Tab-separated table of C-alpha atoms in Angstrom:
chain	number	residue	atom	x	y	z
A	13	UNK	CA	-108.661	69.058	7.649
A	14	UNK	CA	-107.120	66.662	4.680
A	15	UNK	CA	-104.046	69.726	4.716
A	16	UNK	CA	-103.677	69.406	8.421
A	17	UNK	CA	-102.951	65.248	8.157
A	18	UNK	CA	-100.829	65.442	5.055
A	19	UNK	CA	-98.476	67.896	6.991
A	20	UNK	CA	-98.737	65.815	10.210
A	21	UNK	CA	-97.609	62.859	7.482
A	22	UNK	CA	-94.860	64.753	6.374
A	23	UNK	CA	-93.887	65.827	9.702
A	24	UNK	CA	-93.776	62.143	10.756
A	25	UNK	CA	-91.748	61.133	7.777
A	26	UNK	CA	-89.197	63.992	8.641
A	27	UNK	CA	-88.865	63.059	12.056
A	28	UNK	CA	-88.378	59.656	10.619
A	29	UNK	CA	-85.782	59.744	8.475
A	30	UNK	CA	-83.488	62.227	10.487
A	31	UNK	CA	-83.714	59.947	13.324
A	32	UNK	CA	-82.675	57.356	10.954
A	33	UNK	CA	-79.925	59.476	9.905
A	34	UNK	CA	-78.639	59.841	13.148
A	35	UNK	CA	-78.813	55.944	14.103
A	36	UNK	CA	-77.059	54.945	10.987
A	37	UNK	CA	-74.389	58.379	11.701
A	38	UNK	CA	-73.991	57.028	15.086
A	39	UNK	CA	-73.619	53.229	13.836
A	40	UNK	CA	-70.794	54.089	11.184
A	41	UNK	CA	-68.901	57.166	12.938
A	42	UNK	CA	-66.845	55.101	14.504
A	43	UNK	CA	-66.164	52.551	11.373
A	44	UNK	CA	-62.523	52.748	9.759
A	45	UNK	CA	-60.877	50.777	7.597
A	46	UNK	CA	-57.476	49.742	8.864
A	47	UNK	CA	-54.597	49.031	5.622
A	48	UNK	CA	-51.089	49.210	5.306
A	49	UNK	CA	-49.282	50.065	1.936
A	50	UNK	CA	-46.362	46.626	1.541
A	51	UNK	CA	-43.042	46.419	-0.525
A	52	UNK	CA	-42.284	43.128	-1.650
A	53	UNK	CA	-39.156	41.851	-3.710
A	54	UNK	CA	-39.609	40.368	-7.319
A	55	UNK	CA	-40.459	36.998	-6.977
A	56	UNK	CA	-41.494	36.549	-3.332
A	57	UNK	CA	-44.907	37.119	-1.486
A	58	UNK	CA	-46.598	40.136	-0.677
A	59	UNK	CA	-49.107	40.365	2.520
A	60	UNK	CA	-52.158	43.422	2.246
A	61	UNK	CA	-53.548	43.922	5.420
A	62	UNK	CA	-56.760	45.015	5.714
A	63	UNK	CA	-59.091	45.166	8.833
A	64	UNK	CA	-62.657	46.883	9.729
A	65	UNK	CA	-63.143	48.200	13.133
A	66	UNK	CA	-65.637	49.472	15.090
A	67	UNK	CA	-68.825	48.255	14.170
A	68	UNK	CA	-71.066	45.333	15.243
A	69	UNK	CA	-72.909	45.407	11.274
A	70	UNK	CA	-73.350	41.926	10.173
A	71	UNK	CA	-70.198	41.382	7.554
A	72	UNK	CA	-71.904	40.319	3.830
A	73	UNK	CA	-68.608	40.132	1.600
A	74	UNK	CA	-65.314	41.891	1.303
A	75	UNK	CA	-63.954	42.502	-2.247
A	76	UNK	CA	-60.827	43.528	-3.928
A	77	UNK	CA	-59.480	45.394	-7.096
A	78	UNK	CA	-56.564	46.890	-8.132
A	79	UNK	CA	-54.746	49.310	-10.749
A	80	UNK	CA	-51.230	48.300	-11.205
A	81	UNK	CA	-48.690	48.577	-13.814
A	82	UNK	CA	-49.960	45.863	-15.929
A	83	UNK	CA	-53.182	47.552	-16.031
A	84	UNK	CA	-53.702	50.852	-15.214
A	85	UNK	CA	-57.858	50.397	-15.192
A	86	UNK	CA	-59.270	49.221	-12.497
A	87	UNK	CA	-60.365	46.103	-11.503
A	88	UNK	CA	-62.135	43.543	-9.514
A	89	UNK	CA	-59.659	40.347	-8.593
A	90	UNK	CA	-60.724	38.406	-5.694
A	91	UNK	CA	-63.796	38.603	-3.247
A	92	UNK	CA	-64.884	36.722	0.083
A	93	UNK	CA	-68.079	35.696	1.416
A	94	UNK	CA	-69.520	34.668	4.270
A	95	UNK	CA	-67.858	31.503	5.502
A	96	UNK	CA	-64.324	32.248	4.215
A	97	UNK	CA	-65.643	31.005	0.285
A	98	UNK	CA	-63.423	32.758	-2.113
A	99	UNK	CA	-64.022	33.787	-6.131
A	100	UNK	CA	-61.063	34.771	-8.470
A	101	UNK	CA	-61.467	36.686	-11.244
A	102	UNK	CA	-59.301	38.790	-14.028
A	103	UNK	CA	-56.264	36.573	-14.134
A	104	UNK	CA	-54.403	36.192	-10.740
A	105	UNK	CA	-56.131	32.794	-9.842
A	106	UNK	CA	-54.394	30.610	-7.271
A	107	UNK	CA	-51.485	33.736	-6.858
A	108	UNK	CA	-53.964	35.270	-4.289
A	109	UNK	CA	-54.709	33.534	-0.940
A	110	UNK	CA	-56.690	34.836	1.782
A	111	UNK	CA	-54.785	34.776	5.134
A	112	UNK	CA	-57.941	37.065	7.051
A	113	UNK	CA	-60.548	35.778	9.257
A	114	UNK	CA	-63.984	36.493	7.622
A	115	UNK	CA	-65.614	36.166	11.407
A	116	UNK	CA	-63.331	38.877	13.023
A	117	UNK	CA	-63.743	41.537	9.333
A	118	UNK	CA	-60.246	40.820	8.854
A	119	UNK	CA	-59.825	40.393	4.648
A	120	UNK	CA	-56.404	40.381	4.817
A	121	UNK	CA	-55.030	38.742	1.461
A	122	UNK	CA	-51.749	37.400	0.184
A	123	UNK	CA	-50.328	37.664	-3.598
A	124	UNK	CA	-47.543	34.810	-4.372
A	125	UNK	CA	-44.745	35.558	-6.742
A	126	UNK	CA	-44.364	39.031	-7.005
A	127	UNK	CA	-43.884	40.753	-10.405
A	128	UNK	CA	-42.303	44.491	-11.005
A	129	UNK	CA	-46.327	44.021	-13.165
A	130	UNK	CA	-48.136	44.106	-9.968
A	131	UNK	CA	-46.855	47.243	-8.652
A	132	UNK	CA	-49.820	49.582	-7.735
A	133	UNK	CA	-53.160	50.113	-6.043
A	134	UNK	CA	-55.010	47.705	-4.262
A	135	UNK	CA	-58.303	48.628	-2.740
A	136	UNK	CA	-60.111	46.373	0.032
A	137	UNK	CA	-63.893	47.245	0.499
A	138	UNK	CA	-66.313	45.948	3.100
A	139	UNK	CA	-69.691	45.317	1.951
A	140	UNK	CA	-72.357	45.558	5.650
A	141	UNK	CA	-75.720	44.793	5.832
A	142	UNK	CA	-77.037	48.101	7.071
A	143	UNK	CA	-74.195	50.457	6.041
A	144	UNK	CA	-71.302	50.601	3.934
A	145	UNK	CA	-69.296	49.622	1.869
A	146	UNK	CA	-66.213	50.749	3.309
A	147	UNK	CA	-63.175	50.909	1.666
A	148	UNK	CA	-59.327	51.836	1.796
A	149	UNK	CA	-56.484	51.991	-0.583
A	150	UNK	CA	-53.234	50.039	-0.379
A	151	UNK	CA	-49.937	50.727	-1.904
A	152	UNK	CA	-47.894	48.009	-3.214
A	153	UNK	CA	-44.251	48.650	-3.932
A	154	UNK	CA	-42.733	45.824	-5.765
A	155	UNK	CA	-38.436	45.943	-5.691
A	156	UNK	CA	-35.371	44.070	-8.301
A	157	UNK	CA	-32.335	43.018	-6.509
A	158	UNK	CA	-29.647	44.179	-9.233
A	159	UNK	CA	-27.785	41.392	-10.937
A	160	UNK	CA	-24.162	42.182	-9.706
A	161	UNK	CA	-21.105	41.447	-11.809
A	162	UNK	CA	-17.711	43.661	-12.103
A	163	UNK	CA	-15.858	42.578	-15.792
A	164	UNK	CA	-12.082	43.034	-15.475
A	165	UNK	CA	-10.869	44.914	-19.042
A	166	UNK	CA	-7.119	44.016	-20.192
A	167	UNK	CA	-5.605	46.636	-22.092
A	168	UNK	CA	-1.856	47.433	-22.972
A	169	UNK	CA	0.570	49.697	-21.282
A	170	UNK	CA	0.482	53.190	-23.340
A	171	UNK	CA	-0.771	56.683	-23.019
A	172	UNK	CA	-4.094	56.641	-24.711
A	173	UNK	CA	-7.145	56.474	-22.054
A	174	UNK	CA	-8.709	53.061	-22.260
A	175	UNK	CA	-11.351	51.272	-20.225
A	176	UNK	CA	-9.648	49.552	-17.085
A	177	UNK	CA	-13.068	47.936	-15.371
A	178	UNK	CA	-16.454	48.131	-16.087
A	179	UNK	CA	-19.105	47.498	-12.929
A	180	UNK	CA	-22.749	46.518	-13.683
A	181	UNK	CA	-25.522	46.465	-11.054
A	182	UNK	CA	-28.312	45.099	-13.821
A	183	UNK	CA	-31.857	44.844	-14.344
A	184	UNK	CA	-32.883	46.440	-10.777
A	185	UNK	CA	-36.035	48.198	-9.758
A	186	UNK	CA	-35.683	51.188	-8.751
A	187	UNK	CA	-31.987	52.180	-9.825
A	188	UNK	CA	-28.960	50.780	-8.209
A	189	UNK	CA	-26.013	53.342	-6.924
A	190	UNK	CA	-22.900	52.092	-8.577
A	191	UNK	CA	-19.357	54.258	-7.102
A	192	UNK	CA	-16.015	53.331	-6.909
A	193	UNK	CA	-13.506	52.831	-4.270
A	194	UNK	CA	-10.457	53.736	-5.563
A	195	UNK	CA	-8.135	55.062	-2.454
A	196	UNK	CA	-4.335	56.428	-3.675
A	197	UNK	CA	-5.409	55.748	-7.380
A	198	UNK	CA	-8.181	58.326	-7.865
A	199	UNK	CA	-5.840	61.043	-9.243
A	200	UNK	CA	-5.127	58.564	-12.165
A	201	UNK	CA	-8.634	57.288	-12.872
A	202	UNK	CA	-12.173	58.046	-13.624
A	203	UNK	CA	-15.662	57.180	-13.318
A	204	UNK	CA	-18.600	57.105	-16.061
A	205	UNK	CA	-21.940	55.595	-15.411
A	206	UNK	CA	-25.066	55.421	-17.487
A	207	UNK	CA	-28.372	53.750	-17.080
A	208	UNK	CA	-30.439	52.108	-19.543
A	209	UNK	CA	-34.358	50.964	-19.272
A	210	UNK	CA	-35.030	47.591	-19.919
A	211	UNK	CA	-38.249	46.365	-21.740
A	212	UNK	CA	-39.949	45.254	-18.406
A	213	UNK	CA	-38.837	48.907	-16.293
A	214	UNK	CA	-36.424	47.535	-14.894
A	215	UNK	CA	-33.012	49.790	-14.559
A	216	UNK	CA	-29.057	48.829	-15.517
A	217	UNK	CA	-26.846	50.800	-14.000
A	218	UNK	CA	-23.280	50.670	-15.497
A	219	UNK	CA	-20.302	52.431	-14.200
A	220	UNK	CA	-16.855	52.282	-16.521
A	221	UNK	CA	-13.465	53.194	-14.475
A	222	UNK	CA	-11.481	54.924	-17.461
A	223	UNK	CA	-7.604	55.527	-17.264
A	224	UNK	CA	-4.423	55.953	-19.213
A	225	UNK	CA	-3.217	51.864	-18.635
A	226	UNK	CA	0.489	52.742	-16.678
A	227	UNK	CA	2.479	49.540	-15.888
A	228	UNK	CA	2.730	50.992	-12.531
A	229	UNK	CA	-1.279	50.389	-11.677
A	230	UNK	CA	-0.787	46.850	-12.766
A	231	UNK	CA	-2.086	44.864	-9.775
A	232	UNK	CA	-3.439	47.705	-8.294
A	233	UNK	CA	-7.025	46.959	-6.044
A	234	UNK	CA	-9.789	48.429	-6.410
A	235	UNK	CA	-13.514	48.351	-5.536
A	236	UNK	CA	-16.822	48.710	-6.754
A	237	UNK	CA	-19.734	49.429	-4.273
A	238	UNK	CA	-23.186	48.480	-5.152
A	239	UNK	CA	-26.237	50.192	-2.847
A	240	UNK	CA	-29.366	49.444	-3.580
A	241	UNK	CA	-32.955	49.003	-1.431
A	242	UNK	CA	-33.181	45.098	-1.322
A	243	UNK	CA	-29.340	45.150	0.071
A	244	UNK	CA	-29.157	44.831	3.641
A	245	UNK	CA	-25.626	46.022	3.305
A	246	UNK	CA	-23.430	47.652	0.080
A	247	UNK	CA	-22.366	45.092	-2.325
A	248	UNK	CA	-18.498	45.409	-2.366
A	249	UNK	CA	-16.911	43.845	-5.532
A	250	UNK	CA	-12.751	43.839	-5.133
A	251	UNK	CA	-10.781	43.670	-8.453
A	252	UNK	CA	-6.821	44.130	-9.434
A	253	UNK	CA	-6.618	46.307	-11.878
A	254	UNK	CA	-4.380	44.192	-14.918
A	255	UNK	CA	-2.657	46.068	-17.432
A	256	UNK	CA	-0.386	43.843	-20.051
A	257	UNK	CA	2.573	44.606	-21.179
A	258	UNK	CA	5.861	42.850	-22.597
A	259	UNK	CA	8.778	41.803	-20.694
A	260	UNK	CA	10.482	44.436	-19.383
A	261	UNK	CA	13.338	42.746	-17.494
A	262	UNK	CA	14.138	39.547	-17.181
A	263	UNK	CA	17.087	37.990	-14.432
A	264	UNK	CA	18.773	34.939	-14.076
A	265	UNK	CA	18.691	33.349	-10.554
A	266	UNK	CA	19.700	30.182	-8.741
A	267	UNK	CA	17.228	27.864	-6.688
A	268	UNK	CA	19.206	27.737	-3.611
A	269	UNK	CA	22.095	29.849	-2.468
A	270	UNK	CA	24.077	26.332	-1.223
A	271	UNK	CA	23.198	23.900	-2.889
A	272	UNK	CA	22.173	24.456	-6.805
A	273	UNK	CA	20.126	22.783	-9.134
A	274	UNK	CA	18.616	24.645	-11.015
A	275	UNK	CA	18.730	28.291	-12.360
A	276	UNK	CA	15.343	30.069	-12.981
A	277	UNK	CA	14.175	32.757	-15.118
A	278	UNK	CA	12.309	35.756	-14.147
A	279	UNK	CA	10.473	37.844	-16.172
A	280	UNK	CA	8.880	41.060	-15.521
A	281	UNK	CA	5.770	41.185	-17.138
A	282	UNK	CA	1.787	40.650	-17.966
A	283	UNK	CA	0.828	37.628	-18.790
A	284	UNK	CA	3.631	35.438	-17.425
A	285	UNK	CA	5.953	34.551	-20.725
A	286	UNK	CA	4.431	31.703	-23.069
A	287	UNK	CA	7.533	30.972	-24.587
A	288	UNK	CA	10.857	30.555	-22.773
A	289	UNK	CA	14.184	29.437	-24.205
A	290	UNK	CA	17.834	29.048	-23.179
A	291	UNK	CA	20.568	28.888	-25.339
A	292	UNK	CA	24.666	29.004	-24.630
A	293	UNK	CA	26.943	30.881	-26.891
A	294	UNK	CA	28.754	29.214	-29.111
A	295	UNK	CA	25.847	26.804	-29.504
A	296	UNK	CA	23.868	26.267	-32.689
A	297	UNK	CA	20.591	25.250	-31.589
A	298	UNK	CA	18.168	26.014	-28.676
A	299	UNK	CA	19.560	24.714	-25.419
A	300	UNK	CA	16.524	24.328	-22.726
A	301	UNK	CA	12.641	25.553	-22.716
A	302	UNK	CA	11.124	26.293	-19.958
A	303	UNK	CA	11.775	29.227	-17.230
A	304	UNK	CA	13.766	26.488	-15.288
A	305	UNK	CA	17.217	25.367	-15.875
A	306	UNK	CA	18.674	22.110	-14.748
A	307	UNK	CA	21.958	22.552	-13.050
A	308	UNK	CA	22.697	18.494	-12.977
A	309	UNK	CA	26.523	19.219	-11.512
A	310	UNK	CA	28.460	22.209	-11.300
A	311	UNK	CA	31.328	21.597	-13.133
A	312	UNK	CA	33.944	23.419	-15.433
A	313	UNK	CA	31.874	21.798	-18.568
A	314	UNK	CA	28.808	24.296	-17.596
A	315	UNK	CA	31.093	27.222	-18.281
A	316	UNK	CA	29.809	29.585	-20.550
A	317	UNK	CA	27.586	32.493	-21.347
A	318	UNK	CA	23.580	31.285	-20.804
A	319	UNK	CA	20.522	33.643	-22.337
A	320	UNK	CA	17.276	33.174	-21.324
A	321	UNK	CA	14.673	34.462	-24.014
A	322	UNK	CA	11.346	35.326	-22.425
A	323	UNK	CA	8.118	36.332	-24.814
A	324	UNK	CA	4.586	37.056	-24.131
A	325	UNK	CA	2.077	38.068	-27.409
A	326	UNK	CA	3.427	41.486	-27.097
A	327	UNK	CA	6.785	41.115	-27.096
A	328	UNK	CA	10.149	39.525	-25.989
A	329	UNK	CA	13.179	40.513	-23.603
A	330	UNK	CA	17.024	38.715	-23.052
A	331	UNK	CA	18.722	37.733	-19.787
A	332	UNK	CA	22.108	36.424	-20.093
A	333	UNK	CA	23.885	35.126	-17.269
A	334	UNK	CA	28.056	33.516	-17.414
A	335	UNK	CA	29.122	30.852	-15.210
A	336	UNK	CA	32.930	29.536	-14.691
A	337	UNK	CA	33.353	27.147	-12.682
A	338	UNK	CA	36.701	26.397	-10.590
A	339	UNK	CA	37.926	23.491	-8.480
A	340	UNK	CA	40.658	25.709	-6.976
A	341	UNK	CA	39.406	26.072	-3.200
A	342	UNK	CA	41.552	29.340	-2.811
A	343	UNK	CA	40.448	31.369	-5.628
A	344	UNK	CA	37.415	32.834	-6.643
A	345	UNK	CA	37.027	35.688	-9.633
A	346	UNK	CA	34.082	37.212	-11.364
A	347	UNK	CA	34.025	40.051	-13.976
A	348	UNK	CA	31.636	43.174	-14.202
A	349	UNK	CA	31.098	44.941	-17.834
A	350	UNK	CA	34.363	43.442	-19.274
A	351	UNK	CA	37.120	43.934	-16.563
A	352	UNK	CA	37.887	40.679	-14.844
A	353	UNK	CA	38.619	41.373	-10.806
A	354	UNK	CA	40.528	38.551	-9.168
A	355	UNK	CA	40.475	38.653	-5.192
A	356	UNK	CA	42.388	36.041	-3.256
A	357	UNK	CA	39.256	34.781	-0.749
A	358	UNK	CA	38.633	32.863	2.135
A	359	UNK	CA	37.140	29.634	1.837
A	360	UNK	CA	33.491	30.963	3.009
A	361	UNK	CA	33.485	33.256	-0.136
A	362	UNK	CA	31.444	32.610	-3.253
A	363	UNK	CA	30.537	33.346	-6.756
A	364	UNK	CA	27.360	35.905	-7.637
A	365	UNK	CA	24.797	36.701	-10.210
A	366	UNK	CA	24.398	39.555	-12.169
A	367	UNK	CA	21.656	41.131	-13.524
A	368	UNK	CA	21.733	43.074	-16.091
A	369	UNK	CA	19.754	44.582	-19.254
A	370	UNK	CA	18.232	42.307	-22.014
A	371	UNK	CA	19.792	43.349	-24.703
A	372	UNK	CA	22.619	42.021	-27.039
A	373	UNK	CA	24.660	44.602	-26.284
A	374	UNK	CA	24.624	43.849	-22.693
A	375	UNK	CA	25.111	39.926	-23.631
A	376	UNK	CA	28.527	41.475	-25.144
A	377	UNK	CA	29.320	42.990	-21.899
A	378	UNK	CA	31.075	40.368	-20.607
A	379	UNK	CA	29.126	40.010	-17.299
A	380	UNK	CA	30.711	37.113	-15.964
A	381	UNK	CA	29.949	34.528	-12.686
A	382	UNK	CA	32.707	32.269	-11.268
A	383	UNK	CA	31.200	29.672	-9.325
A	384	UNK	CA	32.832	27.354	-7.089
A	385	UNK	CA	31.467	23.183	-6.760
A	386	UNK	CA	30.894	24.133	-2.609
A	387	UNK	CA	29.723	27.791	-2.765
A	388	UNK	CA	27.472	31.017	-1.732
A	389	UNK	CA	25.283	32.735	-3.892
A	390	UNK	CA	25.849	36.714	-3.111
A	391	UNK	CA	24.444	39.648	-5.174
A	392	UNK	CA	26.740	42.598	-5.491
């Protein structure tokens, strides 16, 4: 008899708790956890969204913890209770806000100031009265805009490879893609890049455009294209390329065909000359400085041989030009490398300007300008 009741008992008991079973089965089979993984950039906010569904179970608290870069272990941060009250613990304080709606099981949260630290895990739980917890995981991606900057290099014509431009997309999370743009030049230059980790994991990406410095890709443009996840378009950076070397050339010119006043020196080459000076032959000391000379009246007492000296920091070069001046309306002459040619002229016709090498030897030439007081500057 006692047998018979202890295994109706048991029987009862059974029946009990599988018909439990199945309530509480039928109560949380339809219970998910809704959470997105979010990418923030350094030093803005971050939303984690987080939202229980289907279920009618009386809501007790909703908690939070983490495992992120700064600390791989994980955590409890931040927790909600009924009401909307809020406790902070482990450090984040007043960086985490809740933006959810206790009422509607919506612990959505919000973490101010991003750091490249806070990269990781976040896990939102739901704590029920009759069931539960529930719980998902949320991915936060934190990103570094690169610090952008192209550095122009200067080096001096020759035939040894040298560094022309260096391009830097710095201290960027993940890696930036540095290239160049170099269009007709690319079959005269080359690219190196390296990266190097920063203490705080953040990337520099460096790219170095390397080529032997020709005085023909002096001025040259170029670019440098920066790609990178926080860009909502490629960075493009435009530099000339600038390649010094000493003057080269240099040619004496007027100011105005018609009407002169002045006659100006120009130089070919990088920088622009920091030292110019003009002197006349047959003159002792230094006649003008500047790359300008005044013209104040033309007049036989301007007649002479003129050099212009031009020097930069890497050198110097000589310009010579001779003017002769002649109130005769009928006549004008001018001489090329030592043989004077005098041709009867019309009124209309004019003196010219030679250009010629910068050397002393040429100066000896004999290149010679014969200039009329009403005239027209010609090059021949």
């Amino acid at each position: 008899m006692l047998h018979c009741l202890c295994w109706k008992i048991a029987s009862v008991t059974l029946l009990f708790h599988l018909l439990l079973f199945f309530i509480i089965f039928h109560i949380i089979s339809g219970v998910k956890v809704i959470g997105h993984g979010t990418t923030a950039i350094y030093g803005e906010n971050a939303t984690f969204f987080c939202q229980l569904t289907e279920t009618k179970d009386q809501l007790t608290r909703i908690i939070w913890k983490k495992r992120t870069r700064e600390n791989p272990e994980e955590k409890f941060f931040f927790s909600i209770r009924v009401g909307g009250k809020t406790e902070h613990s482990n450090g984040l304080g007043d960086r985490v806000q809740f933006i959810g709606n206790f009422a509607e099981k919506n612990g959505s949260i919000q973490l101010l100031r991003m750091r490249l630290l806070d990269e990781g895990i976040y896990t939102c739980i739901f704590n029920l009265i009759s069931s539960g917890p529930f719980e998902t995981n949320i991915n936060a991606t934190v990103f570094v805009r690169p610090v952008d900057n192209l550095k122009g290099e200067a080096p001096v014509a020759g035939y040894l490879e040298a560094i022309l431009a260096s391009c830097f997309a710095s201290n960027a999370w993940p890696a930036a893609e540095v290239m160049w743009r170099l269009g007709d030049l690319e079959k005269y230059v080359r690219a190196e890049t390296n990266q190097t980790v920063n203490p705080n994991g953040t990337i520099t990406v460096v790219s170095y455009l390397l080529g032997v410095p020709l005085k023909h890709l002096n001025k040259k443009n170029i670019q440098c294209v920066v790609k990178h996840n926080t860009l909502g378009m490629e960075l493009v950076l435009n530099y000339p390329i600038n390649i010094h070397y000493p003057p080269e050339s240099v040619v004496i010119i007027p100011d105005s065909p018609t009407n002169t006043k002045e006659f100006i020196c120009i130089v070919d080459c990088n920088p622009e000359p920091n030292n110019y000076t003009w002197t006349r032959v047959n003159k002792s000391t230094p006649y003008y400085e500047g790359n300008r000379l005044p013209v104040p009246n033309l007049s036989s007492d301007l007649n002479g041989l003129y050099i212009c000296n031009a020097s930069n920091q890497y050198g110097s070069s000589l310009g010579s030009l001779y003017v002769s001046v002649h109130n005769e309306p009928s006549t004008v002459c001018w001489g090329l490398l030592g043989f004077v040619i005098c041709c009867a002229a019309l009124a209309s016709v004019v003196g010219a300007i030679f250009r010629f090498k910068p050397t002393v030897e040429d100066s000896e030439l004999g290149i010679v300008v014969m200039i009329r007081k009403k005239m027209e500057w010609r090059a021949f």
